Amino acid sequence: MEYFLQQLINGITLGSIYGLIAIGYTMVYGIIGMINFAHGDVFMVGGFIALIAFLALVAIGVTAIPVALFLVLLIAMALTALYGWAIERIAYRPLRQSFRLAPLISAIGMSIILQNYIQIVQGAGAKPLPRLIEGGHTLIDSEAFAVRLSNIQIIVVLTTFVLMVAFSWLVAKTRLGRDMRACEQDLKMASLVGVNVDRTISLTFLIGAALAAVAGIMYLLYYGVVDFYIGFVAGVKAFTAAVLGGIGSLPGAMLGGILIGLIETFWSAYFTIEYKDVAAFSILIVVLIFLPTGILGRPEVEKV
Amino acid sequence: MTEPLLAIRGVKAFYGNIMALKGVDLDVNDGEIVTLIGANGAGKSTLMMTVFGNPRAREGSITFQGGDITNVPTHEIAHLRIAQAPEGRRIFPRMTVLENLQMGATVSEPGHFEADMKRVCTLFPVLGERLHQRGGTLSGGEQQMLAISRALMSRPRLLLLDEPSLGIAPMLAKQIFRAIRELNERDKLTVFLVEQNAFHALKLAHRGYVIVNGLITLSGSGRELLESPEVRAAYLEGGRH
């Protein structure tokens, strides 16, 4: 029982990170109907920017951890958002009118470029960050097993929760959110009523990348290392999460993320860690056979 | 003669390699209801969309209030106060009626919103009763009213209506035509109307054009066209009255 509880905590933490990345996939898919395969690498770039920002802040003497954390959050979100924006401008927008596969191929190219670029400028090895957030709480202390909730886990889950609430509010209540939903439902009609579609798509990439940056920071803090390849694995998992939850659905992305995190963690805990990815993807396949549109996705409605 | 509000000159437009408009000339003057009638696939809806630059005119020019809009981006054309209730209505299906109307007010002053809401809810009271219902759950006629209302929310100088009577009950169609006349007479709204229902459209319009295979073949006042033998033979006799 204690062991189970511990794995539940670990799984939700990991799932939160996947969920934050999955939102970027699902938003972009909702609006322009493409899978942004470079999104996982944007997450990786976010992790590196956060690492560099931490080290730079320490170098200039900002050592108070809460202050440093807050500044890193701002810096990484802003710079990573810029990456997301630039990727759309360079690699996707010029292809908007061409055949459907073109931006997809371009996205895979972008993913390779980002990985190689980081590998060249940062090296191929894993880059560590000293543990900044120590401590935690022991929830249950039986003789056999102590259930611990570390402070970093609290921060990851809380940050994710706050961002999800803020983001859902943005989509549901603000003008930008309404424009985004209009673009998602009917791009052509949105432009007819005067929505600047290009600008709305740019902002979508910007926001998606900023959320991925937060996921990158959380990953860095939680695991203490980043390397140029983490974007690929996390990207594929987050994409799976988005599909599992129902691609195009925001709560679906979050739910899918948590589920993938839980599946992976429980499989590693009770079976074999080598096959955790096989488990996650097998469940995806099973779900898609019985629920082709994902858990919270809606069936493709015929347009009248 | 003052210059027309909307002037379309020698416009050619393509879908891929197919020429859908083969050099169309058409004027809409301030304060008029102008109708364009023609068979399915003649290019009516294409012309409406070409005014918004989607597809863009490959040859010829479109001017609005004296300014060339041939190559202006679609969303900026909306900012010039041209509004469209397009073919197929294109309601945002997963937005409420209220949100659809808010989208229609994208280019308008926020201060107008309450007054404009009141205006469209007076015009089509059923919308006022359904403000929080999703657009996709409305009936065809209600969706058409919503599409027109959404267009009105921008306080347009020119309203483009694409087949507002298509696929809806005759009673509702009548109500919609009555509303168009009211908007024109009371608010001096200029309307460019595309219709298959030639009889109603020509009775309503000050002037009309007939389009066949991407070319204007006839034009004249509504009454002239109603009485013209070509129009009678092709679009009226045996058709719905």
Coordinates of N, CA and C in Angstrom, one line a residue, chain A residues 68-165:
Chain A
A68 N 15.9 33.3 -7.8 CA 16.6 32.7 -9.0 C 15.6 31.9 -9.8
L69 N 14.8 31.1 -9.1 CA 13.7 30.3 -9.7 C 12.8 31.1 -10.5
F70 N 12.3 32.2 -9.9 CA 11.3 33.0 -10.6 C 11.9 33.7 -11.8
L71 N 13.2 34.2 -11.7 CA 13.8 34.8 -12.8 C 14.0 33.8 -14.0
V72 N 14.5 32.6 -13.6 CA 14.7 31.5 -14.6 C 13.4 31.2 -15.3
L73 N 12.4 31.1 -14.6 CA 11.1 30.9 -15.2 C 10.7 31.9 -16.2
L74 N 10.9 33.2 -15.9 CA 10.6 34.3 -16.8 C 11.5 34.2 -18.0
I75 N 12.8 34.1 -17.8 CA 13.8 34.1 -18.9 C 13.5 32.9 -19.8
A76 N 13.4 31.7 -19.2 CA 13.2 30.5 -20.1 C 11.9 30.5 -20.9
M77 N 10.9 31.0 -20.2 CA 9.6 31.1 -20.9 C 9.7 32.1 -22.1
A78 N 10.3 33.2 -21.8 CA 10.4 34.2 -22.9 C 11.2 33.8 -24.1
L79 N 12.4 33.2 -23.8 CA 13.3 32.9 -24.8 C 12.8 31.6 -25.6
T80 N 12.2 30.7 -24.9 CA 11.7 29.5 -25.5 C 10.5 29.9 -26.4
A81 N 9.7 30.8 -25.9 CA 8.5 31.2 -26.7 C 9.0 31.8 -28.0
L82 N 10.1 32.5 -27.9 CA 10.7 33.1 -29.1 C 11.1 32.0 -30.1
Y83 N 11.7 30.9 -29.6 CA 12.0 29.7 -30.4 C 10.7 29.2 -31.1
G84 N 9.7 29.0 -30.3 CA 8.4 28.5 -30.9 C 7.9 29.4 -32.0
W85 N 8.0 30.7 -31.8 CA 7.5 31.7 -32.7 C 8.3 31.6 -34.0
A86 N 9.6 31.6 -33.8 CA 10.5 31.5 -35.0 C 10.3 30.3 -35.8
I87 N 10.2 29.1 -35.1 CA 10.0 27.9 -35.9 C 8.8 28.0 -36.8
E88 N 7.7 28.5 -36.2 CA 6.5 28.6 -37.0 C 6.7 29.5 -38.2
R89 N 7.3 30.7 -38.0 CA 7.6 31.6 -39.1 C 8.5 31.0 -40.2
I90 N 9.5 30.3 -39.8 CA 10.5 29.9 -40.7 C 10.0 28.6 -41.4
A91 N 9.5 27.6 -40.6 CA 9.4 26.3 -41.2 C 7.9 25.9 -41.5
Y92 N 6.9 26.6 -40.9 CA 5.5 26.2 -41.2 C 4.7 27.2 -42.0
R93 N 4.8 28.4 -41.6 CA 4.0 29.4 -42.3 C 4.2 29.4 -43.8
P94 N 5.4 29.4 -44.3 CA 5.5 29.4 -45.8 C 4.9 28.2 -46.5
L95 N 4.6 27.1 -45.7 CA 4.0 25.9 -46.3 C 2.5 25.8 -46.0
R96 N 1.9 26.9 -45.5 CA 0.5 26.8 -45.0 C -0.4 26.4 -46.2
Q97 N -0.1 26.8 -47.4 CA -1.0 26.6 -48.5 C -0.6 25.3 -49.3
S98 N 0.5 24.7 -48.9 CA 0.9 23.5 -49.7 C 0.2 22.2 -49.2
F99 N 0.6 21.1 -49.7 CA -0.1 19.8 -49.3 C 0.1 19.5 -47.9
R100 N -0.8 18.7 -47.3 CA -0.8 18.5 -45.9 C 0.5 17.9 -45.3
L101 N 1.2 17.1 -46.0 CA 2.3 16.5 -45.4 C 3.5 17.4 -45.4
A102 N 3.5 18.5 -46.2 CA 4.7 19.3 -46.2 C 5.1 19.9 -44.9
P103 N 4.2 20.5 -44.1 CA 4.6 21.1 -42.8 C 5.1 20.0 -41.8
L104 N 4.5 18.8 -42.0 CA 4.8 17.7 -41.1 C 6.3 17.3 -41.3
I105 N 6.7 17.2 -42.6 CA 8.1 16.8 -42.9 C 9.0 18.0 -42.5
S106 N 8.5 19.2 -42.7 CA 9.3 20.3 -42.2 C 9.5 20.3 -40.7
A107 N 8.5 19.8 -40.0 CA 8.6 19.7 -38.5 C 9.6 18.7 -38.1
I108 N 9.6 17.6 -38.8 CA 10.6 16.6 -38.5 C 12.0 17.1 -38.7
G109 N 12.2 17.9 -39.8 CA 13.5 18.5 -40.1 C 13.8 19.5 -39.0
M110 N 12.9 20.3 -38.6 CA 13.1 21.2 -37.5 C 13.6 20.5 -36.2
S111 N 13.0 19.4 -36.0 CA 13.3 18.6 -34.8 C 14.8 18.2 -34.9
I112 N 15.2 17.7 -36.0 CA 16.6 17.2 -36.2 C 17.6 18.4 -36.1
I113 N 17.2 19.5 -36.7 CA 18.0 20.7 -36.6 C 18.3 21.1 -35.2
L114 N 17.2 21.2 -34.4 CA 17.3 21.6 -33.0 C 18.2 20.7 -32.2
Q115 N 18.0 19.4 -32.4 CA 18.8 18.4 -31.7 C 20.3 18.5 -32.0
N116 N 20.6 18.7 -33.3 CA 22.0 18.8 -33.7 C 22.6 20.1 -33.3
Y117 N 21.8 21.1 -33.3 CA 22.3 22.4 -32.9 C 22.7 22.4 -31.5
I118 N 21.8 21.9 -30.6 CA 22.2 21.8 -29.2 C 23.3 20.9 -28.9
Q119 N 23.4 19.8 -29.7 CA 24.5 18.8 -29.5 C 25.8 19.5 -29.9
I120 N 25.8 20.3 -30.9 CA 27.0 21.0 -31.3 C 27.4 22.1 -30.3
V121 N 26.5 22.9 -29.9 CA 26.9 24.1 -29.1 C 27.0 23.7 -27.6
Q122 N 26.3 22.6 -27.2 CA 26.3 22.3 -25.7 C 27.1 20.9 -25.5
G123 N 27.4 20.2 -26.5 CA 28.1 18.9 -26.3 C 27.0 17.8 -26.2
A124 N 27.5 16.6 -26.4 CA 26.6 15.5 -26.4 C 26.3 14.9 -25.0
G125 N 27.2 15.3 -24.0 CA 27.0 14.7 -22.7 C 25.9 15.3 -21.9
A126 N 25.5 14.6 -20.8 CA 24.4 15.2 -20.0 C 25.0 16.3 -19.2
K127 N 24.2 17.4 -19.0 CA 24.6 18.6 -18.3 C 23.9 18.6 -16.9
P128 N 24.6 18.5 -15.9 CA 24.0 18.5 -14.5 C 23.8 19.8 -13.9
L129 N 22.8 19.9 -13.1 CA 22.6 21.1 -12.3 C 22.5 20.6 -10.8
P130 N 23.3 21.2 -9.9 CA 23.2 20.8 -8.5 C 21.8 20.9 -8.0
R131 N 21.5 20.0 -7.1 CA 20.1 20.0 -6.5 C 19.8 21.3 -5.8
L132 N 18.8 22.0 -6.3 CA 18.5 23.4 -5.7 C 17.5 23.3 -4.7
I133 N 16.5 22.4 -4.9 CA 15.4 22.3 -4.0 C 15.5 21.0 -3.2
E134 N 15.8 21.1 -1.9 CA 16.0 20.0 -1.1 C 14.8 19.7 -0.3
G135 N 14.8 18.6 0.4 CA 13.8 18.4 1.5 C 12.5 17.8 1.0
G136 N 11.7 17.6 1.9 CA 10.4 17.0 1.6 C 9.7 16.6 2.8
H137 N 8.6 15.9 2.7 CA 7.8 15.5 3.8 C 7.6 14.0 3.8
T138 N 7.7 13.4 5.0 CA 7.4 12.0 5.0 C 6.0 11.8 5.4
L139 N 5.2 11.2 4.5 CA 3.8 11.2 4.7 C 3.4 10.0 5.7
I140 N 3.9 8.8 5.3 CA 3.6 7.6 6.1 C 5.0 7.0 6.4
D141 N 5.2 6.6 7.6 CA 6.5 6.0 7.9 C 6.2 4.6 8.6
S142 N 5.9 3.6 7.8 CA 5.8 2.3 8.3 C 7.2 1.7 8.4
E143 N 7.3 0.5 9.0 CA 8.6 -0.1 9.1 C 9.2 -0.5 7.8
A144 N 8.3 -1.0 6.9 CA 8.8 -1.5 5.7 C 9.2 -0.4 4.7
F145 N 8.4 0.7 4.7 CA 8.5 1.7 3.6 C 8.1 3.0 4.0
A146 N 8.8 4.1 3.7 CA 8.4 5.4 4.0 C 8.0 6.1 2.7
V147 N 6.7 6.7 2.8 CA 6.2 7.4 1.6 C 6.7 8.9 1.8
R148 N 7.4 9.3 0.8 CA 7.9 10.7 0.8 C 7.4 11.5 -0.3
L149 N 7.0 12.8 0.0 CA 6.6 13.7 -1.0 C 7.7 14.8 -0.9
S150 N 8.5 14.9 -1.9 CA 9.6 15.9 -1.9 C 9.1 17.3 -2.3
N151 N 9.8 18.3 -1.9 CA 9.4 19.7 -2.2 C 9.4 19.9 -3.7
I152 N 10.3 19.3 -4.4 CA 10.3 19.5 -5.8 C 9.1 18.9 -6.5
Q153 N 8.6 17.8 -5.9 CA 7.4 17.2 -6.5 C 6.2 18.2 -6.2
I154 N 6.2 18.7 -5.0 CA 5.1 19.7 -4.7 C 5.1 20.9 -5.7
I155 N 6.3 21.4 -6.0 CA 6.5 22.5 -6.9 C 6.0 22.1 -8.3
V156 N 6.4 21.0 -8.8 CA 6.1 20.5 -10.1 C 4.6 20.5 -10.3
V157 N 3.9 19.8 -9.4 CA 2.5 19.6 -9.5 C 1.7 20.9 -9.3
L158 N 2.1 21.7 -8.3 CA 1.4 22.9 -8.1 C 1.6 23.9 -9.3
T159 N 2.8 24.0 -9.8 CA 3.0 24.9 -10.9 C 2.2 24.5 -12.1
T160 N 2.2 23.2 -12.4 CA 1.4 22.6 -13.5 C -0.1 23.0 -13.3
F161 N -0.6 22.8 -12.0 CA -2.0 23.0 -11.7 C -2.3 24.5 -12.0
V162 N -1.5 25.4 -11.4 CA -1.7 26.8 -11.6 C -1.7 27.2 -13.1
L163 N -0.7 26.7 -13.8 CA -0.7 27.0 -15.2 C -1.9 26.5 -16.0
M164 N -2.3 25.3 -15.6 CA -3.5 24.8 -16.3 C -4.7 25.6 -16.1
V165 N -4.9 26.0 -14.8 CA -6.1 26.9 -14.5 C -6.0 28.2 -15.3

